[in-house]
Short mmCIF file of C-alpha atoms in Angstrom, two decimals:
data_model
loop_
_atom_site.label_atom_id
_atom_site.label_comp_id
_atom_site.label_asym_id
_atom_site.label_seq_id
_atom_site.Cartn_x
_atom_site.Cartn_y
_atom_site.Cartn_z
CA MET A 14 49.45 42.52 -134.42
CA ALA A 15 48.99 42.71 -130.68
CA ASN A 16 45.97 40.41 -130.62
CA MET A 17 47.57 37.80 -132.89
CA THR A 18 47.32 34.22 -131.64
CA GLU A 19 50.46 32.19 -131.00
CA THR A 20 49.74 29.87 -133.97
CA GLU A 21 49.25 32.82 -136.31
CA SER A 22 52.51 34.42 -135.24
CA GLN A 23 54.35 31.10 -135.72
CA ASN A 24 53.12 30.96 -139.32
CA LEU A 25 54.49 34.38 -140.16
CA PRO A 26 57.76 34.71 -142.06
CA PRO A 27 60.70 35.76 -139.87
CA ALA A 28 61.28 39.44 -139.14
CA VAL A 29 64.10 40.97 -141.19
CA ILE A 30 63.79 44.50 -139.80
CA GLU A 31 62.53 45.50 -136.36
CA LEU A 32 62.16 49.01 -134.99
CA LEU A 33 61.62 49.04 -131.24
CA GLY A 34 60.66 52.28 -129.50
CA VAL A 35 62.59 54.45 -131.93
CA LYS A 36 62.68 58.12 -131.00
CA LYS A 37 64.32 60.83 -133.08
CA ARG A 38 64.55 64.56 -132.58
CA PHE A 39 65.82 67.15 -135.08
CA GLY A 40 66.59 70.37 -133.26
CA ARG A 41 63.53 71.12 -131.18
CA GLN A 42 61.22 68.95 -133.22
CA LEU A 43 60.50 65.44 -131.97
CA VAL A 44 59.84 63.61 -135.25
CA LEU A 45 59.61 60.01 -134.08
CA ARG A 46 58.07 59.49 -130.64
CA GLY A 47 58.55 55.75 -130.24
CA VAL A 48 58.14 53.83 -133.48
CA ASP A 49 57.57 50.07 -133.29
CA LEU A 50 57.52 48.33 -136.63
CA THR A 51 58.36 44.91 -138.04
CA VAL A 52 59.18 44.04 -141.66
CA ARG A 53 58.85 40.37 -142.52
CA GLU A 54 60.81 38.38 -145.06
CA GLY A 55 59.44 38.39 -148.59
CA ARG A 56 56.64 40.81 -147.71
CA THR A 57 55.92 44.31 -148.93
CA LEU A 58 55.41 46.86 -146.20
CA VAL A 59 54.02 50.24 -147.20
CA ILE A 60 54.41 53.16 -144.83
CA VAL A 61 51.86 55.90 -145.37
CA GLY A 62 51.17 59.17 -143.61
CA ALA A 63 50.87 62.88 -144.23
CA SER A 64 53.86 64.87 -145.49
CA GLY A 65 56.46 65.79 -142.90
CA GLN A 66 55.50 63.00 -140.51
CA GLY A 67 58.91 61.32 -140.75
CA LYS A 68 58.28 58.41 -143.13
CA SER A 69 61.61 58.91 -144.90
CA VAL A 70 63.26 59.26 -141.49
CA ILE A 71 62.06 55.73 -140.69
CA ILE A 72 63.65 54.40 -143.89
CA LYS A 73 66.90 56.23 -143.10
CA HIS A 74 66.91 54.53 -139.68
CA MET A 75 66.45 51.14 -141.35
CA LEU A 76 69.33 51.93 -143.72
CA GLY A 77 71.57 52.99 -140.85
CA LEU A 78 71.95 56.49 -142.30
CA ILE A 79 70.49 57.97 -139.11
CA ARG A 80 70.89 56.63 -135.58
CA PRO A 81 67.95 56.83 -133.21
CA ASP A 82 68.15 59.01 -130.09
CA ARG A 83 66.36 56.20 -128.22
CA GLY A 84 65.26 52.72 -129.18
CA THR A 85 66.67 49.96 -131.33
CA VAL A 86 66.81 49.21 -135.03
CA LYS A 87 67.53 45.57 -135.83
CA VAL A 88 68.23 44.24 -139.31
CA PHE A 89 68.55 40.46 -139.66
CA GLY A 90 68.66 40.42 -135.86
CA ARG A 91 71.68 42.76 -135.64
CA ASP A 92 71.32 45.99 -133.69
CA LEU A 93 72.47 48.71 -136.11
CA GLY A 94 73.35 51.02 -133.21
CA LYS A 95 76.07 48.61 -132.08
CA LEU A 96 77.66 48.04 -135.47
CA GLY A 97 80.92 49.57 -136.62
CA ARG A 98 81.46 50.89 -140.13
CA GLY A 99 82.63 47.55 -141.55
CA GLU A 100 79.80 45.58 -139.97
CA MET A 101 77.28 48.16 -141.15
CA ASN A 102 78.58 47.75 -144.69
CA GLU A 103 78.14 43.98 -144.35
CA VAL A 104 74.47 44.51 -143.47
CA ARG A 105 74.05 47.00 -146.31
CA ARG A 106 75.31 44.48 -148.83
CA ASP A 107 71.80 43.00 -148.72
CA PHE A 108 70.10 46.36 -149.35
CA GLY A 109 68.91 48.05 -152.49
CA VAL A 110 67.46 51.53 -152.42
CA LEU A 111 65.41 53.56 -154.86
CA PHE A 112 65.64 57.14 -153.66
CA GLN A 113 63.00 59.81 -154.15
CA ASN A 114 64.86 61.40 -157.08
CA ALA A 115 66.66 58.17 -158.02
CA ALA A 116 70.02 59.64 -156.78
CA LEU A 117 71.84 58.66 -159.96
CA PHE A 118 75.44 59.81 -160.30
CA ASP A 119 75.11 62.59 -162.81
CA SER A 120 78.66 62.37 -164.14
CA MET A 121 78.18 58.69 -165.09
CA THR A 122 76.23 57.06 -167.90
CA VAL A 123 73.25 54.84 -167.23
CA TYR A 124 75.47 51.78 -167.71
CA ASP A 125 78.12 53.00 -165.26
CA ASN A 126 75.49 53.92 -162.70
CA VAL A 127 74.10 50.40 -162.67
CA ALA A 128 77.56 48.83 -162.87
CA LEU A 129 78.93 50.83 -159.93
CA PRO A 130 77.75 48.51 -157.10
CA LEU A 131 79.12 45.50 -159.01
CA ARG A 132 82.49 47.16 -159.63
CA GLU A 133 82.83 48.36 -156.05
CA ARG A 134 81.50 45.37 -154.18
CA THR A 135 82.19 42.29 -156.27
CA GLY A 136 85.24 40.90 -157.93
CA GLN A 137 83.35 40.14 -161.14
CA SER A 138 85.02 40.48 -164.50
CA GLU A 139 83.91 43.31 -166.78
CA SER A 140 82.12 40.82 -169.07
CA ALA A 141 80.17 39.34 -166.13
CA ILE A 142 79.33 42.86 -164.95
CA ARG A 143 78.11 43.75 -168.43
CA ALA A 144 75.87 40.68 -168.60
CA ASN A 145 74.41 41.46 -165.17
CA VAL A 146 73.87 45.14 -165.92
CA MET A 147 72.23 44.46 -169.27
CA GLU A 148 69.93 41.86 -167.69
CA LYS A 149 68.72 44.33 -165.06
CA LEU A 150 68.40 47.18 -167.54
CA ALA A 151 66.39 44.91 -169.83
CA MET A 152 64.16 44.03 -166.88
CA MET A 153 63.48 47.76 -166.49
CA GLN A 154 63.20 48.28 -170.29
CA MET A 155 66.16 50.66 -170.25
CA GLU A 156 68.70 48.64 -172.23
CA LYS A 157 68.64 51.12 -175.12
CA ALA A 158 69.70 54.05 -172.93
CA ILE A 159 73.00 52.70 -171.64
CA ASP A 160 75.11 55.54 -173.02
CA LYS A 161 72.86 58.34 -171.83
CA PHE A 162 73.56 60.53 -168.83
CA PRO A 163 70.92 61.03 -166.12
CA ALA A 164 70.33 64.63 -167.25
CA GLN A 165 69.23 63.27 -170.65
CA LEU A 166 66.53 61.05 -169.10
CA SER A 167 62.94 61.78 -168.12
CA GLY A 168 61.85 61.42 -164.48
CA GLY A 169 60.31 58.01 -165.11
CA MET A 170 63.39 56.74 -166.95
CA ARG A 171 65.62 57.90 -164.10
CA LYS A 172 63.46 55.96 -161.64
CA ARG A 173 63.74 52.85 -163.80
CA VAL A 174 67.53 53.15 -163.92
CA GLY A 175 67.48 53.73 -160.15
CA LEU A 176 65.43 50.56 -159.74
CA ALA A 177 67.84 48.62 -161.97
CA ARG A 178 70.74 49.81 -159.80
CA ALA A 179 68.82 48.96 -156.62
CA VAL A 180 68.31 45.34 -157.68
CA VAL A 181 71.56 44.72 -159.56
CA LEU A 182 73.12 42.82 -156.66
CA ASN A 183 69.96 40.76 -156.05
CA PRO A 184 69.44 42.31 -152.60
CA LYS A 185 67.33 40.73 -149.87
CA ILE A 186 65.57 44.00 -149.00
CA VAL A 187 64.74 46.88 -151.33
CA PHE A 188 63.67 50.26 -149.97
CA PHE A 189 61.56 52.66 -152.02
CA ASP A 190 61.39 56.26 -150.86
CA GLU A 191 58.42 57.88 -152.60
CA PRO A 192 59.08 55.95 -155.85
CA THR A 193 56.48 57.76 -157.93
CA THR A 194 56.87 61.34 -156.72
CA GLY A 195 56.75 63.77 -159.64
CA LEU A 196 55.52 61.16 -162.14
CA ASP A 197 52.25 61.21 -164.03
CA VAL A 198 49.69 58.40 -163.66
CA ASN A 199 51.01 56.33 -166.57
CA LYS A 200 54.62 56.57 -165.49
CA SER A 201 53.84 55.77 -161.87
CA ASN A 202 51.82 52.74 -163.00
CA GLU A 203 54.85 51.70 -165.05
CA ILE A 204 57.12 51.95 -162.00
CA TYR A 205 54.68 49.84 -159.94
CA ARG A 206 54.53 47.22 -162.68
CA LEU A 207 58.32 47.05 -162.85
CA PHE A 208 58.50 46.83 -159.08
CA TYR A 209 55.91 44.04 -159.03
CA ARG A 210 57.63 42.13 -161.82
CA SER A 211 61.13 42.47 -160.34
CA GLN A 212 59.89 41.41 -156.91
CA GLN A 213 58.23 38.35 -158.42
CA GLN A 214 61.48 37.45 -160.17
CA LEU A 215 63.97 38.28 -157.43
CA GLY A 216 61.84 37.60 -154.35
CA TYR A 217 63.05 40.51 -152.24
CA THR A 218 61.42 42.06 -149.20
CA ALA A 219 60.18 45.58 -149.94
CA VAL A 220 59.69 48.63 -147.78
CA ILE A 221 57.87 51.43 -149.57
CA VAL A 222 57.19 54.94 -148.37
CA SER A 223 54.47 56.42 -150.50
CA HIS A 224 51.71 58.97 -150.80
CA ASP A 225 50.18 57.09 -153.67
CA VAL A 226 47.03 55.89 -151.92
CA PRO A 227 45.03 53.79 -152.80
CA LYS A 228 47.14 52.50 -155.73
CA ILE A 229 50.01 51.46 -153.49
CA PHE A 230 47.66 49.24 -151.44
CA LYS A 231 47.47 46.83 -154.38
CA LEU A 232 51.14 46.05 -153.93
CA ALA A 233 51.21 45.94 -150.13
CA ASP A 234 51.10 42.95 -147.85
CA GLU A 235 50.92 45.31 -144.89
CA VAL A 236 50.23 49.00 -144.55
CA ALA A 237 51.53 51.06 -141.63
CA LEU A 238 50.22 54.53 -140.82
CA LEU A 239 52.73 56.97 -139.30
CA ASP A 240 51.01 59.82 -137.53
CA GLU A 241 52.09 62.04 -134.64
CA GLY A 242 55.45 60.31 -134.57
CA ILE A 243 54.20 56.79 -133.93
CA ILE A 244 52.87 53.88 -135.98
CA GLN A 245 49.13 54.05 -135.44
CA GLY A 246 48.54 50.65 -136.95
CA CYS A 247 50.14 48.07 -139.22
CA MET A 248 47.86 45.60 -140.98
CA PRO A 249 46.93 44.10 -144.37
CA PRO A 250 45.48 46.70 -146.78
CA ASP A 251 41.94 45.27 -146.67
CA GLU A 252 41.88 45.54 -142.89
CA PHE A 253 43.50 48.96 -143.06
CA GLN A 254 40.77 50.34 -145.29
CA LEU A 255 38.06 49.04 -142.97
CA SER A 256 39.81 49.85 -139.71
CA GLU A 257 37.81 51.56 -136.99
CA GLN A 258 40.94 53.01 -135.39
CA PRO A 259 40.08 56.75 -135.48
CA LEU A 260 43.35 58.02 -136.98
CA ILE A 261 43.48 55.28 -139.60
CA LYS A 262 39.83 55.82 -140.46
CA ALA A 263 40.41 59.56 -140.77
CA PHE A 264 43.43 58.92 -143.03
CA VAL A 265 41.49 56.51 -145.23
CA VAL A 266 38.55 58.90 -145.58
CA GLU A 267 40.82 61.86 -146.25
CA THR A 268 43.07 60.19 -148.81
CA MET A 269 40.74 57.74 -150.47
CA GLY A 270 37.21 59.04 -150.00
CA HIS A 271 35.10 57.34 -152.61
CA LEU A 272 38.15 56.23 -154.61
CA TYR A 273 38.09 52.59 -153.52
CA SER A 274 39.35 50.65 -156.47
CA SER A 275 37.15 48.08 -158.10
CA ASP A 276 38.15 44.44 -158.42
CA GLU A 277 38.16 44.79 -162.20
CA GLU A 278 40.68 47.60 -162.07
CA GLU A 279 42.85 45.61 -159.68
CA ASN A 280 42.73 42.47 -161.81
CA GLY A 281 43.62 44.50 -164.91
CA PHE A 282 46.65 45.99 -163.14
CA TYR A 283 48.07 42.59 -162.17
CA ALA A 284 47.32 41.10 -165.57
CA GLN A 285 49.36 43.90 -167.18
CA ALA A 286 52.19 43.49 -164.69
CA GLU A 287 52.45 39.76 -165.30
CA SER A 288 52.29 40.07 -169.10
CA MET B 15 65.13 89.11 -121.22
CA ILE B 16 67.67 90.50 -123.70
CA MET B 17 70.52 89.27 -121.49
CA ARG B 18 69.03 85.78 -121.38
CA HIS B 19 68.64 85.80 -125.14
CA LEU B 20 72.26 86.87 -125.58
CA VAL B 21 73.53 84.15 -123.24
CA GLU B 22 71.40 81.57 -125.06
CA LYS B 23 72.72 82.75 -128.40
CA LEU B 24 76.32 82.69 -127.17
CA GLY B 25 75.88 79.18 -125.78
CA TYR B 26 74.25 77.99 -129.00
CA GLU B 27 77.00 79.48 -131.16
CA THR B 28 79.73 78.00 -128.93
CA LEU B 29 78.17 74.55 -129.06
CA TRP B 30 77.75 74.81 -132.81
CA PHE B 31 81.36 75.90 -133.24
CA LEU B 32 82.61 72.99 -131.12
CA GLU B 33 80.38 70.55 -132.96
CA SER B 34 81.45 71.70 -136.43
CA THR B 35 85.14 71.79 -135.47
CA GLY B 36 84.90 68.27 -134.07
CA ARG B 37 83.05 67.13 -137.18
CA MET B 38 85.77 68.57 -139.42
CA GLY B 39 88.46 66.87 -137.34
CA LEU B 40 86.70 63.51 -137.51
CA PHE B 41 86.17 63.98 -141.24
CA LEU B 42 89.91 64.38 -141.77
CA VAL B 43 90.73 61.40 -139.56
CA ARG B 44 88.25 59.19 -141.44
CA ALA B 45 89.49 60.39 -144.81
CA LEU B 46 93.13 59.77 -143.91
CA ALA B 47 92.26 56.37 -142.45
CA SER B 48 90.44 55.46 -145.68
CA ILE B 49 93.65 55.97 -147.67
CA PHE B 50 94.99 52.81 -146.07
CA GLY B 51 91.76 50.85 -146.52
CA LYS B 52 91.26 47.89 -148.81
CA SER B 53 90.75 48.08 -152.59
CA PHE B 54 92.52 51.37 -153.16
CA LYS B 55 92.20 52.48 -156.78
CA PHE B 56 94.73 54.80 -158.36
CA PHE B 57 92.77 55.84 -161.47
CA PRO B 58 90.39 58.20 -159.59
CA VAL B 59 93.50 59.89 -158.11
CA VAL B 60 94.90 60.41 -161.62
CA ARG B 61 91.58 61.92 -162.69
CA GLN B 62 91.71 64.34 -159.75
CA ILE B 63 95.35 65.18 -160.50
CA HIS B 64 94.15 66.15 -163.95
CA PHE B 65 91.28 68.21 -162.54
CA ILE B 66 93.14 69.97 -159.72
CA GLY B 67 96.58 70.07 -161.30
CA ALA B 68 96.66 69.96 -165.08
CA ARG B 69 93.63 72.20 -165.48
CA SER B 70 95.14 74.77 -163.09
CA VAL B 71 98.43 75.07 -164.94
CA PHE B 72 97.35 77.94 -167.19
CA VAL B 73 96.12 80.10 -164.32
CA ILE B 74 99.30 79.31 -162.36
CA LEU B 75 101.50 80.25 -165.32
CA PHE B 76 99.62 83.50 -165.76
CA THR B 77 99.55 84.57 -162.09
CA GLY B 78 103.11 83.34 -161.52
CA ALA B 79 104.45 85.40 -164.44
CA PHE B 80 102.69 88.60 -163.36
CA THR B 81 103.58 88.14 -159.69
CA GLY B 82 107.25 87.77 -160.66
CA MET B 83 107.02 90.81 -162.94
CA VAL B 84 105.50 92.95 -160.18
CA LEU B 85 108.17 91.74 -157.77
CA GLY B 86 110.82 92.65 -160.33
CA LEU B 87 109.30 96.08 -160.80
CA GLN B 88 108.79 96.94 -157.13
CA GLY B 89 112.03 95.26 -156.10
CA TYR B 90 114.04 97.23 -158.64
CA TYR B 91 112.64 100.60 -157.46
CA THR B 92 113.22 99.77 -153.79
CA LEU B 93 116.73 98.30 -154.24
CA ARG B 94 117.80 101.14 -156.54
CA LYS B 95 117.38 103.56 -153.61
CA PHE B 96 120.13 101.66 -151.80
CA GLY B 97 122.21 101.01 -154.90
CA SER B 98 121.61 97.30 -154.53
CA GLU B 99 119.93 96.39 -157.84
CA GLY B 100 122.22 93.35 -157.98
CA PHE B 101 120.19 91.76 -155.20
CA LEU B 102 117.04 91.76 -157.31
CA GLY B 103 117.43 88.08 -158.22
CA SER B 104 117.65 86.98 -154.57
CA ALA B 105 114.76 89.26 -153.53
CA VAL B 106 112.46 87.87 -156.22
CA ALA B 107 113.50 84.26 -155.68
CA LEU B 108 113.29 84.32 -151.89
CA SER B 109 109.91 86.08 -151.86
CA LEU B 110 108.50 83.56 -154.31
CA ILE B 111 110.01 80.38 -152.92
CA ARG B 112 109.37 81.07 -149.23
CA GLU B 113 106.07 82.96 -149.31
CA LEU B 114 104.29 84.04 -152.44
CA GLY B 115 104.68 80.86 -154.44
CA PRO B 116 102.92 78.48 -152.04
CA VAL B 117 100.36 81.04 -150.82
CA LEU B 118 99.26 82.38 -154.19
CA THR B 119 99.25 78.92 -155.76
CA ALA B 120 96.99 77.69 -152.95
CA LEU B 121 94.67 80.69 -153.31
CA MET B 122 94.44 80.16 -157.09
CA VAL B 123 93.70 76.45 -156.66
CA ILE B 124 91.06 77.24 -154.03
CA GLY B 125 89.37 79.62 -156.46
CA ARG B 126 89.56 77.27 -159.42
CA ALA B 127 89.28 73.75 -158.02
CA GLY B 128 88.37 74.10 -154.31
CA SER B 129 85.08 75.84 -155.00
CA ALA B 130 84.24 73.23 -157.67
CA MET B 131 85.05 70.36 -155.30
CA CYS B 132 82.84 71.85 -152.58
CA ALA B 133 79.95 72.41 -154.99
CA GLU B 134 80.32 68.91 -156.48
CA VAL B 135 80.28 67.14 -153.13
CA GLY B 136 77.51 69.45 -151.87
CA ILE B 137 75.27 68.72 -154.82
CA MET B 138 75.94 65.01 -154.34
CA ARG B 139 74.82 65.40 -150.73
CA ASN B 140 71.72 67.36 -151.71
CA SER B 141 70.66 64.87 -154.35
CA GLU B 142 71.19 61.89 -152.00
CA GLN B 143 74.08 60.52 -154.10
CA ILE B 144 76.26 60.26 -150.97
CA ASP B 145 73.45 58.41 -149.16
CA ALA B 146 73.21 56.14 -152.20
CA LEU B 147 76.93 55.35 -151.95
CA GLU B 148 76.59 54.51 -148.25
CA CYS B 149 73.58 52.30 -148.93
CA MET B 150 75.59 50.43 -151.58
CA ALA B 151 78.20 49.80 -148.86
CA VAL B 152 80.63 51.98 -150.80
CA ASP B 153 82.65 54.12 -148.40
CA PRO B 154 82.06 57.73 -149.58
CA TYR B 155 85.29 58.84 -147.92
CA ARG B 156 87.33 56.34 -149.92
CA TYR B 157 85.35 56.81 -153.11
CA LEU B 158 84.90 60.59 -153.09
CA ILE B 159 87.29 62.29 -150.69
CA VAL B 160 90.52 60.26 -150.72
CA PRO B 161 91.30 60.76 -154.46
CA LYS B 162 90.85 64.52 -154.07
CA LEU B 163 92.92 64.62 -150.89
CA LEU B 164 95.81 62.66 -152.40
CA ALA B 165 95.69 64.65 -155.62
CA GLY B 166 95.70 67.93 -153.66
CA ILE B 167 98.74 66.88 -151.63
CA MET B 168 100.61 65.68 -154.73
CA VAL B 169 99.72 68.53 -157.03
CA LEU B 170 100.21 71.63 -154.88
CA PRO B 171 104.02 71.29 -154.58
CA LEU B 172 104.28 70.78 -158.35
CA LEU B 173 102.10 73.78 -159.13
CA THR B 174 104.05 75.83 -156.59
CA ALA B 175 107.30 74.85 -158.31
CA ILE B 176 105.86 75.96 -161.66
CA PHE B 177 104.68 79.22 -160.07
CA ASP B 178 108.15 79.86 -158.60
CA VAL B 179 110.03 79.16 -161.84
CA VAL B 180 107.68 81.26 -163.98
CA GLY B 181 107.69 84.01 -161.33
CA ILE B 182 111.50 84.14 -161.29
CA PHE B 183 111.47 84.32 -165.07
CA GLY B 184 108.92 87.19 -164.87
CA GLY B 185 111.20 89.03 -162.43
CA TYR B 186 114.14 88.38 -164.77
CA LEU B 187 112.23 89.82 -167.76
CA VAL B 188 111.41 93.04 -165.92
CA GLY B 189 114.67 93.40 -163.99
CA VAL B 190 117.17 92.33 -166.67
CA GLY B 191 115.15 92.85 -169.84
CA LEU B 192 113.43 96.12 -169.00
CA TYR B 193 115.64 97.87 -166.45
CA GLY B 194 119.03 96.52 -167.46
CA VAL B 195 120.04 94.80 -164.23
CA ASN B 196 123.14 92.73 -164.83
CA GLU B 197 122.13 89.19 -165.81
CA GLY B 198 125.06 87.59 -164.00
CA ALA B 199 124.34 89.57 -160.81
CA PHE B 200 120.65 88.57 -161.00
CA PHE B 201 121.37 84.83 -161.14
CA GLN B 202 124.51 84.88 -158.98
CA GLY B 203 122.63 86.71 -156.20
CA MET B 204 119.82 84.19 -156.42
CA TYR B 205 122.22 81.24 -156.43
CA ALA B 206 124.10 82.59 -153.40
CA SER B 207 121.10 83.46 -151.25
CA VAL B 208 118.59 80.66 -151.87
CA VAL B 209 119.43 77.66 -149.69
CA TRP B 210 117.73 74.28 -149.24
CA ALA B 211 115.90 75.52 -146.10
CA ASP B 212 114.02 78.06 -148.25
CA VAL B 213 112.94 75.40 -150.73
CA GLU B 214 112.01 73.12 -147.84
CA MET B 215 109.81 75.82 -146.29
CA GLY B 216 108.02 76.34 -149.60
CA LEU B 217 107.58 72.59 -150.01
CA VAL B 218 106.19 72.08 -146.50
CA LYS B 219 103.80 74.98 -146.99
CA SER B 220 102.52 73.69 -150.30
CA LEU B 221 101.98 70.20 -148.87
CA VAL B 222 100.06 71.60 -145.91
CA PHE B 223 98.03 73.95 -148.11
CA GLY B 224 97.17 71.09 -150.47
CA LEU B 225 95.79 69.07 -147.58
CA LEU B 226 94.08 72.08 -146.03
CA LEU B 227 92.23 73.30 -149.09
CA VAL B 228 90.90 69.89 -150.12
CA TRP B 229 89.97 69.06 -146.52
CA ILE B 230 88.00 72.26 -145.92
CA CYS B 231 86.32 72.42 -149.33
CA THR B 232 85.22 68.77 -149.43
CA CYS B 233 84.20 68.75 -145.76
CA LYS B 234 81.95 71.79 -146.20
CA GLY B 235 80.27 70.11 -149.15
CA PHE B 236 80.04 66.73 -147.43
CA PHE B 237 78.25 68.17 -144.40
CA LEU B 238 76.23 70.70 -146.35
CA HIS B 239 72.99 69.35 -144.84
CA LEU B 240 74.24 70.12 -141.33
CA GLU B 241 75.06 73.77 -142.03
CA GLN B 242 73.70 76.13 -139.41
CA THR B 243 72.02 78.35 -141.99
CA GLY B 244 70.52 75.42 -143.89
CA GLY B 245 72.41 74.08 -146.84
CA PHE B 246 69.65 72.82 -149.08
CA GLY B 247 68.86 73.95 -152.60
CA ALA B 248 70.92 75.93 -155.06
CA GLU B 249 71.23 78.83 -152.62
CA GLY B 250 72.53 76.52 -149.91
CA VAL B 251 75.18 75.09 -152.24
CA SER B 252 76.33 78.55 -153.34
CA ARG B 253 76.43 79.83 -149.74
CA THR B 254 78.37 76.81 -148.54
CA THR B 255 80.79 77.08 -151.48
CA THR B 256 81.45 80.72 -150.63
CA ASP B 257 82.00 79.78 -146.97
CA ALA B 258 84.42 77.05 -148.02
CA VAL B 259 86.44 79.39 -150.23
CA VAL B 260 86.62 82.07 -147.51
CA LEU B 261 87.49 79.60 -144.75
CA SER B 262 90.15 77.77 -146.77
CA SER B 263 91.72 81.06 -147.97
CA VAL B 264 91.89 82.43 -144.44
CA SER B 265 93.24 79.11 -143.15
CA VAL B 266 95.99 79.17 -145.79
CA LEU B 267 97.09 82.61 -144.60
CA VAL B 268 96.95 81.63 -140.91
CA TRP B 269 98.91 78.43 -141.53
CA ASP B 270 101.38 80.35 -143.69
CA TYR B 271 102.24 82.47 -140.69
CA LEU B 272 102.37 79.48 -138.33
CA ILE B 273 104.67 77.45 -140.59
CA SER B 274 106.91 80.47 -141.21
CA ALA B 275 107.14 81.10 -137.48
CA LEU B 276 107.99 77.46 -136.80
CA MET B 277 110.55 77.05 -139.59
CA ILE B 278 112.26 80.41 -139.69
#
């Protein structure tokens, strides 16, 4: 990013989220030591790194759930640290979030979970809400489970309902916190396909925190490595995998080894997603 | 070295106490402010009235009846020593209306509904459901806390009134039915001695206790993740729920004394 020419930077989509020198301490532990990161409109940014490095903490800063000790978090050019509760809610109206365990409301049915943002934030009639909810549930292939409660769903189904809820208001940015944690290979592939398809249809910007390397690289426009509390590099996945930066190289070797995916596998994945 | 450790520990505990007290104060202010916010919905309040109030009626009837019966029993033996059995009605009624009614009702509701509210909100915090609400731009104070707070304030006086009436009837059964105290003396004594100020004291107490128990129980659950001893997991929820029940019960007793001292 630093050695980008002026013409190249002019061609880039505008930044929707910017983290500038973000530092965060929990008790005696300094988790973020000065994170600089930019998320651009319509792109998919994947944040990778070892467990406990603070990847989810970065997402929580972007969502305004945590305030930085130092530094600035800007969303659509607005400094989240300077926003009041009402203004923060205005910014959050453009967010959708898929939490690690989907965070579905366990006392509500699948339908009510997905309808909740519409009921609370829009003045839509119940018939309009129903049409919207059913459309999003159909997109996630969950339209037959509307009367079930979260406890009656498998992990993968819960994630799909969580994704339907995240996109029900057609948000501009969707955050994914470890979207495939606890899922087997088939189910995590399913979640990635649904993500890919919904992003193609709705055109949202995506920020994904994931351990799922190298699979997640297929979906990324940019990959950022968080290590030792700072972003060690943020670049397209092809560059990331070939980077000579020592920490990135060590991460790639450690997590991917000989598992570089073949072109055939990659083409097959996208063909399935588009079908 | 030990001295330094002790001073450090004392400082840490003091700071933590100040921080958690301030957090609880701000929680109450935000919750009360959210009552007057936009798009207030009454149905969630009705649901909480059902949960806190209607589902507590049986336990209130039961404890109220036995409290009144014990008062009748003990009151009769004490008053008989002075030949004043006729005052049994006023003794039972005044004890219930001014003190035991509001306090025992609050303690029963803490045990039945307060612990459940704390655990519910705590589990929602643990499973990121509260974060999800915030990210949907849904105010968790308005959505989660306000209905409980309003229901608590509305329901406690009603439950206290039920407790008082059933308790007086329990005292009547034991005093008049079992020990043969004159029925007219029982009710006449009660009618003559209970004044509006007694009812007012009971009402004020039950309103304050309603606010207090919902505030403490929901606040402990809401800030479960910030608990000093770590609030995560099933153990964290159970520990925080126990803390909430103990703290709200003690607070009810402390405030009972304070209100009595102010209003007497």
